[in-house]
Amino acid sequence: MTATCEYRFYPGIPRDKICIFNRELVLHGLYDVSARTMGFSPEPDYYDPQGYRTDLNIWSREDTDDAKAAIATWNKHFDDLWNLAARPPWHRGTLT
């Protein structure tokens, strides 16, 4: 198996916890903005970036036509965001 990864930066707010697997399975939920990570410094607390308390909706291509439509919508949404996102300055290679 081969896996590749590329990072890009999009200056959006961390509102959604979403995972898309092979463009066929989507897990989505809204972060619980009341969940906080307590720091050990005088800096302010931050939202829990891992979203342990996030309830997730699950859509699979093996499910209904509505699930397939939701997957297509999420894939298009992130394809569009990817096109808007900037490659970080430390990016070293190009992918085709």
Backbone as JSON Lines, residues from 0, in Angstrom:
{"i":0,"aa":"M","n":[0.84,-1.16,0.0],"ca":[0.0,0.0,0.0],"c":[0.89,1.23,0.0]}
{"i":1,"aa":"T","n":[0.47,2.24,-0.72],"ca":[1.17,3.51,-0.76],"c":[0.22,4.59,-0.27]}
{"i":2,"aa":"A","n":[0.72,5.44,0.59],"ca":[-0.08,6.57,1.08],"c":[0.7,7.85,0.83]}
{"i":3,"aa":"T","n":[0.01,8.87,0.42],"ca":[0.64,10.18,0.25],"c":[-0.16,11.2,1.05]}
{"i":4,"aa":"C","n":[0.52,12.25,1.41],"ca":[-0.11,13.3,2.21],"c":[0.43,14.64,1.75]}
{"i":5,"aa":"E","n":[-0.45,15.61,1.64],"ca":[-0.04,16.97,1.32],"c":[-0.83,17.91,2.21]}
{"i":6,"aa":"Y","n":[-0.15,18.91,2.74],"ca":[-0.8,19.89,3.58],"c":[-1.01,21.18,2.81]}
{"i":7,"aa":"R","n":[-2.14,21.81,3.07],"ca":[-2.39,23.15,2.56],"c":[-3.04,23.93,3.69]}
{"i":8,"aa":"F","n":[-2.97,25.25,3.58],"ca":[-3.49,26.11,4.65],"c":[-4.73,26.84,4.16]}
{"i":9,"aa":"Y","n":[-5.8,26.7,4.92],"ca":[-7.03,27.44,4.65],"c":[-7.42,28.14,5.95]}
{"i":10,"aa":"P","n":[-7.52,29.46,5.94],"ca":[-7.74,30.2,7.19],"c":[-9.2,30.21,7.65]}
{"i":11,"aa":"G","n":[-9.78,29.04,7.77],"ca":[-11.15,28.94,8.25],"c":[-11.21,28.63,9.73]}
{"i":12,"aa":"I","n":[-12.39,28.71,10.3],"ca":[-12.56,28.41,11.72],"c":[-12.71,26.9,11.92]}
{"i":13,"aa":"P","n":[-12.28,26.36,13.05],"ca":[-12.44,24.93,13.32],"c":[-13.84,24.62,13.81]}
{"i":14,"aa":"R","n":[-14.8,24.56,12.9],"ca":[-16.19,24.34,13.25],"c":[-16.6,22.89,13.08]}
{"i":15,"aa":"D","n":[-16.1,22.25,12.01],"ca":[-16.51,20.9,11.66],"c":[-15.39,19.89,11.91]}
{"i":16,"aa":"K","n":[-15.76,18.75,12.44],"ca":[-14.84,17.62,12.47],"c":[-15.29,16.7,11.35]}
{"i":17,"aa":"I","n":[-14.42,16.49,10.38],"ca":[-14.81,15.7,9.22],"c":[-13.67,14.82,8.76]}
{"i":18,"aa":"C","n":[-14.0,13.6,8.41],"ca":[-13.04,12.65,7.83],"c":[-13.68,12.09,6.57]}
{"i":19,"aa":"I","n":[-12.93,12.07,5.49],"ca":[-13.4,11.48,4.24],"c":[-12.41,10.39,3.87]}
{"i":20,"aa":"F","n":[-12.9,9.18,3.73],"ca":[-12.05,8.03,3.42],"c":[-12.31,7.57,1.99]}
{"i":21,"aa":"N","n":[-11.26,7.65,1.16],"ca":[-11.33,7.19,-0.23],"c":[-12.51,7.75,-1.0]}
{"i":22,"aa":"R","n":[-12.96,8.94,-0.6],"ca":[-14.08,9.6,-1.26],"c":[-15.36,8.77,-1.22]}
{"i":23,"aa":"E","n":[-15.43,7.78,-0.31],"ca":[-16.56,6.86,-0.25],"c":[-17.26,6.8,1.1]}
{"i":24,"aa":"L","n":[-16.59,7.27,2.14],"ca":[-17.15,7.23,3.49],"c":[-16.88,8.57,4.14]}
{"i":25,"aa":"V","n":[-17.92,9.19,4.69],"ca":[-17.79,10.52,5.31],"c":[-18.28,10.45,6.75]}
{"i":26,"aa":"L","n":[-17.45,10.95,7.65],"ca":[-17.82,11.13,9.06],"c":[-17.82,12.63,9.32]}
{"i":27,"aa":"H","n":[-18.92,13.14,9.85],"ca":[-19.02,14.6,10.05],"c":[-19.76,14.91,11.33]}
{"i":28,"aa":"G","n":[-19.26,15.91,12.03],"ca":[-19.93,16.44,13.21],"c":[-19.44,17.83,13.5]}
{"i":29,"aa":"L","n":[-20.17,18.54,14.33],"ca":[-19.75,19.88,14.75],"c":[-19.0,19.76,16.07]}
{"i":30,"aa":"Y","n":[-17.87,20.47,16.16],"ca":[-17.13,20.48,17.41],"c":[-17.99,21.02,18.53]}
{"i":31,"aa":"D","n":[-17.83,20.45,19.7],"ca":[-18.49,20.95,20.9],"c":[-17.68,22.15,21.38]}
{"i":32,"aa":"V","n":[-18.17,23.34,21.09],"ca":[-17.37,24.54,21.39],"c":[-17.29,24.81,22.89]}
{"i":33,"aa":"S","n":[-18.05,24.08,23.69],"ca":[-17.93,24.25,25.14],"c":[-16.81,23.38,25.71]}
{"i":34,"aa":"A","n":[-16.33,22.4,24.93],"ca":[-15.23,21.54,25.39],"c":[-13.93,22.32,25.27]}
{"i":35,"aa":"R","n":[-13.19,22.41,26.34],"ca":[-11.95,23.2,26.36],"c":[-10.77,22.34,26.78]}
{"i":36,"aa":"T","n":[-9.61,22.71,26.29],"ca":[-8.37,22.11,26.73],"c":[-7.75,23.06,27.74]}
{"i":37,"aa":"M","n":[-7.51,22.56,28.94],"ca":[-6.94,23.41,29.98],"c":[-5.43,23.47,29.82]}
{"i":38,"aa":"G","n":[-4.9,24.67,29.76],"ca":[-3.46,24.84,29.64],"c":[-2.81,25.03,30.99]}
{"i":39,"aa":"F","n":[-1.5,24.98,30.99],"ca":[-0.74,25.17,32.22],"c":[0.0,26.5,32.18]}
{"i":40,"aa":"S","n":[-0.49,27.44,31.42],"ca":[0.15,28.74,31.31],"c":[-0.93,29.81,31.46]}
{"i":41,"aa":"P","n":[-0.51,31.06,31.58],"ca":[-1.5,32.12,31.71],"c":[-2.24,32.41,30.41]}
{"i":42,"aa":"E","n":[-1.88,31.7,29.32],"ca":[-2.56,31.89,28.04],"c":[-4.02,31.43,28.15]}
{"i":43,"aa":"P","n":[-4.88,31.9,27.27],"ca":[-6.29,31.47,27.33],"c":[-6.45,29.99,26.96]}
{"i":44,"aa":"D","n":[-7.57,29.42,27.39],"ca":[-7.89,28.04,27.03],"c":[-8.25,27.97,25.55]}
{"i":45,"aa":"Y","n":[-8.1,26.8,24.96],"ca":[-8.42,26.61,23.55],"c":[-9.48,25.54,23.39]}
{"i":46,"aa":"Y","n":[-10.2,25.6,22.28],"ca":[-11.16,24.55,21.98],"c":[-10.44,23.22,21.83]}
{"i":47,"aa":"D","n":[-11.11,22.15,22.2],"ca":[-10.54,20.81,22.1],"c":[-10.35,20.46,20.62]}
{"i":48,"aa":"P","n":[-9.12,20.46,20.11],"ca":[-8.93,20.25,18.68],"c":[-9.19,18.82,18.23]}
{"i":49,"aa":"Q","n":[-9.24,17.87,19.16],"ca":[-9.49,16.5,18.76],"c":[-10.96,16.15,18.79]}
{"i":50,"aa":"G","n":[-11.76,16.97,19.41],"ca":[-13.2,16.79,19.39],"c":[-13.67,15.47,19.99]}
{"i":51,"aa":"Y","n":[-13.16,15.14,21.16],"ca":[-13.54,13.88,21.78],"c":[-15.04,13.75,22.0]}
{"i":52,"aa":"R","n":[-15.72,14.86,22.21],"ca":[-17.15,14.8,22.5],"c":[-18.0,15.09,21.27]}
{"i":53,"aa":"T","n":[-17.43,15.0,20.09],"ca":[-18.17,15.3,18.87],"c":[-18.99,14.1,18.43]}
{"i":54,"aa":"D","n":[-20.29,14.28,18.28],"ca":[-21.15,13.25,17.71],"c":[-21.01,13.3,16.2]}
{"i":55,"aa":"L","n":[-20.82,12.14,15.56],"ca":[-20.57,12.1,14.13],"c":[-21.72,11.47,13.37]}
{"i":56,"aa":"N","n":[-22.08,12.09,12.24],"ca":[-22.97,11.48,11.26],"c":[-22.09,10.67,10.32]}
{"i":57,"aa":"I","n":[-22.6,9.54,9.85],"ca":[-21.82,8.67,8.98],"c":[-22.6,8.43,7.69]}
{"i":58,"aa":"W","n":[-21.92,8.69,6.56],"ca":[-22.5,8.41,5.25],"c":[-21.57,7.47,4.5]}
{"i":59,"aa":"S","n":[-22.15,6.46,3.84],"ca":[-21.37,5.5,3.08],"c":[-21.98,5.34,1.69]}
{"i":60,"aa":"R","n":[-21.13,5.11,0.69],"ca":[-21.62,4.86,-0.67],"c":[-22.46,3.59,-0.74]}
{"i":61,"aa":"E","n":[-22.33,2.75,0.26],"ca":[-23.12,1.51,0.29],"c":[-24.52,1.73,0.85]}
{"i":62,"aa":"D","n":[-24.83,2.96,1.25],"ca":[-26.12,3.28,1.84],"c":[-27.08,3.82,0.78]}
{"i":63,"aa":"T","n":[-27.99,4.66,1.2],"ca":[-29.07,5.18,0.35],"c":[-28.57,6.2,-0.67]}
{"i":64,"aa":"D","n":[-29.46,6.57,-1.58],"ca":[-29.14,7.62,-2.55],"c":[-28.88,8.95,-1.85]}
{"i":65,"aa":"D","n":[-29.59,9.2,-0.73],"ca":[-29.34,10.43,0.03],"c":[-27.92,10.44,0.59]}
{"i":66,"aa":"A","n":[-27.44,9.29,1.06],"ca":[-26.07,9.2,1.58],"c":[-25.08,9.44,0.45]}
{"i":67,"aa":"K","n":[-25.33,8.88,-0.72],"ca":[-24.45,9.08,-1.87],"c":[-24.41,10.56,-2.26]}
{"i":68,"aa":"A","n":[-25.56,11.24,-2.2],"ca":[-25.61,12.67,-2.52],"c":[-24.82,13.47,-1.48]}
{"i":69,"aa":"A","n":[-24.93,13.1,-0.2],"ca":[-24.18,13.8,0.85],"c":[-22.69,13.63,0.63]}
{"i":70,"aa":"I","n":[-22.24,12.44,0.26],"ca":[-20.83,12.19,0.01],"c":[-20.35,13.02,-1.17]}
{"i":71,"aa":"A","n":[-21.14,13.07,-2.23],"ca":[-20.76,13.88,-3.4],"c":[-20.65,15.36,-3.03]}
{"i":72,"aa":"T","n":[-21.56,15.84,-2.2],"ca":[-21.53,17.24,-1.76],"c":[-20.28,17.52,-0.95]}
{"i":73,"aa":"W","n":[-19.93,16.64,0.02],"ca":[-18.74,16.85,0.83],"c":[-17.47,16.77,-0.01]}
{"i":74,"aa":"N","n":[-17.41,15.83,-0.94],"ca":[-16.23,15.73,-1.8],"c":[-16.06,17.0,-2.63]}
{"i":75,"aa":"K","n":[-17.14,17.52,-3.2],"ca":[-17.06,18.75,-3.99],"c":[-16.64,19.92,-3.1]}
{"i":76,"aa":"H","n":[-17.23,20.0,-1.92],"ca":[-16.9,21.09,-1.0],"c":[-15.4,21.12,-0.69]}
{"i":77,"aa":"F","n":[-14.83,19.96,-0.37],"ca":[-13.42,19.94,-0.03],"c":[-12.52,20.04,-1.24]}
{"i":78,"aa":"D","n":[-12.96,19.58,-2.39],"ca":[-12.19,19.83,-3.62],"c":[-12.08,21.33,-3.87]}
{"i":79,"aa":"D","n":[-13.2,22.04,-3.68],"ca":[-13.2,23.5,-3.88],"c":[-12.33,24.2,-2.84]}
{"i":80,"aa":"L","n":[-12.43,23.79,-1.56],"ca":[-11.57,24.39,-0.53],"c":[-10.1,24.11,-0.82]}
{"i":81,"aa":"W","n":[-9.78,22.91,-1.29],"ca":[-8.41,22.54,-1.61],"c":[-7.86,23.46,-2.68]}
{"i":82,"aa":"N","n":[-8.68,23.77,-3.67],"ca":[-8.24,24.66,-4.74],"c":[-8.01,26.09,-4.25]}
{"i":83,"aa":"L","n":[-8.72,26.49,-3.21],"ca":[-8.54,27.83,-2.64],"c":[-7.36,27.9,-1.66]}
{"i":84,"aa":"A","n":[-7.04,26.77,-1.07],"ca":[-6.02,26.74,-0.01],"c":[-4.62,26.94,-0.59]}
{"i":85,"aa":"A","n":[-3.79,27.56,0.21],"ca":[-2.41,27.85,-0.21],"c":[-1.47,26.75,0.27]}
{"i":86,"aa":"R","n":[-0.48,26.44,-0.54],"ca":[0.58,25.55,-0.08],"c":[1.42,26.32,0.92]}
{"i":87,"aa":"P","n":[1.77,25.69,2.02],"ca":[2.59,26.39,3.02],"c":[3.99,26.66,2.47]}
{"i":88,"aa":"P","n":[4.66,27.67,2.98],"ca":[5.98,28.03,2.45],"c":[7.02,26.93,2.62]}
{"i":89,"aa":"W","n":[6.82,26.0,3.55],"ca":[7.79,24.93,3.76],"c":[7.53,23.74,2.84]}
{"i":90,"aa":"H","n":[6.54,23.83,1.97],"ca":[6.24,22.74,1.04],"c":[7.44,22.5,0.13]}
{"i":91,"aa":"R","n":[7.89,21.24,-0.03],"ca":[9.11,20.96,-0.74],"c":[8.92,20.32,-2.11]}
{"i":92,"aa":"G","n":[7.85,19.73,-2.39],"ca":[7.72,19.01,-3.66],"c":[6.45,19.37,-4.36]}
{"i":93,"aa":"T","n":[6.27,18.78,-5.48],"ca":[5.01,18.97,-6.2],"c":[4.42,17.61,-6.48]}
{"i":94,"aa":"L","n":[3.14,17.53,-6.34],"ca":[2.42,16.31,-6.64],"c":[1.66,16.52,-7.94]}
{"i":95,"aa":"T","n":[1.53,15.47,-8.71],"ca":[0.77,15.58,-9.95],"c":[-0.54,14.84,-9.82]}
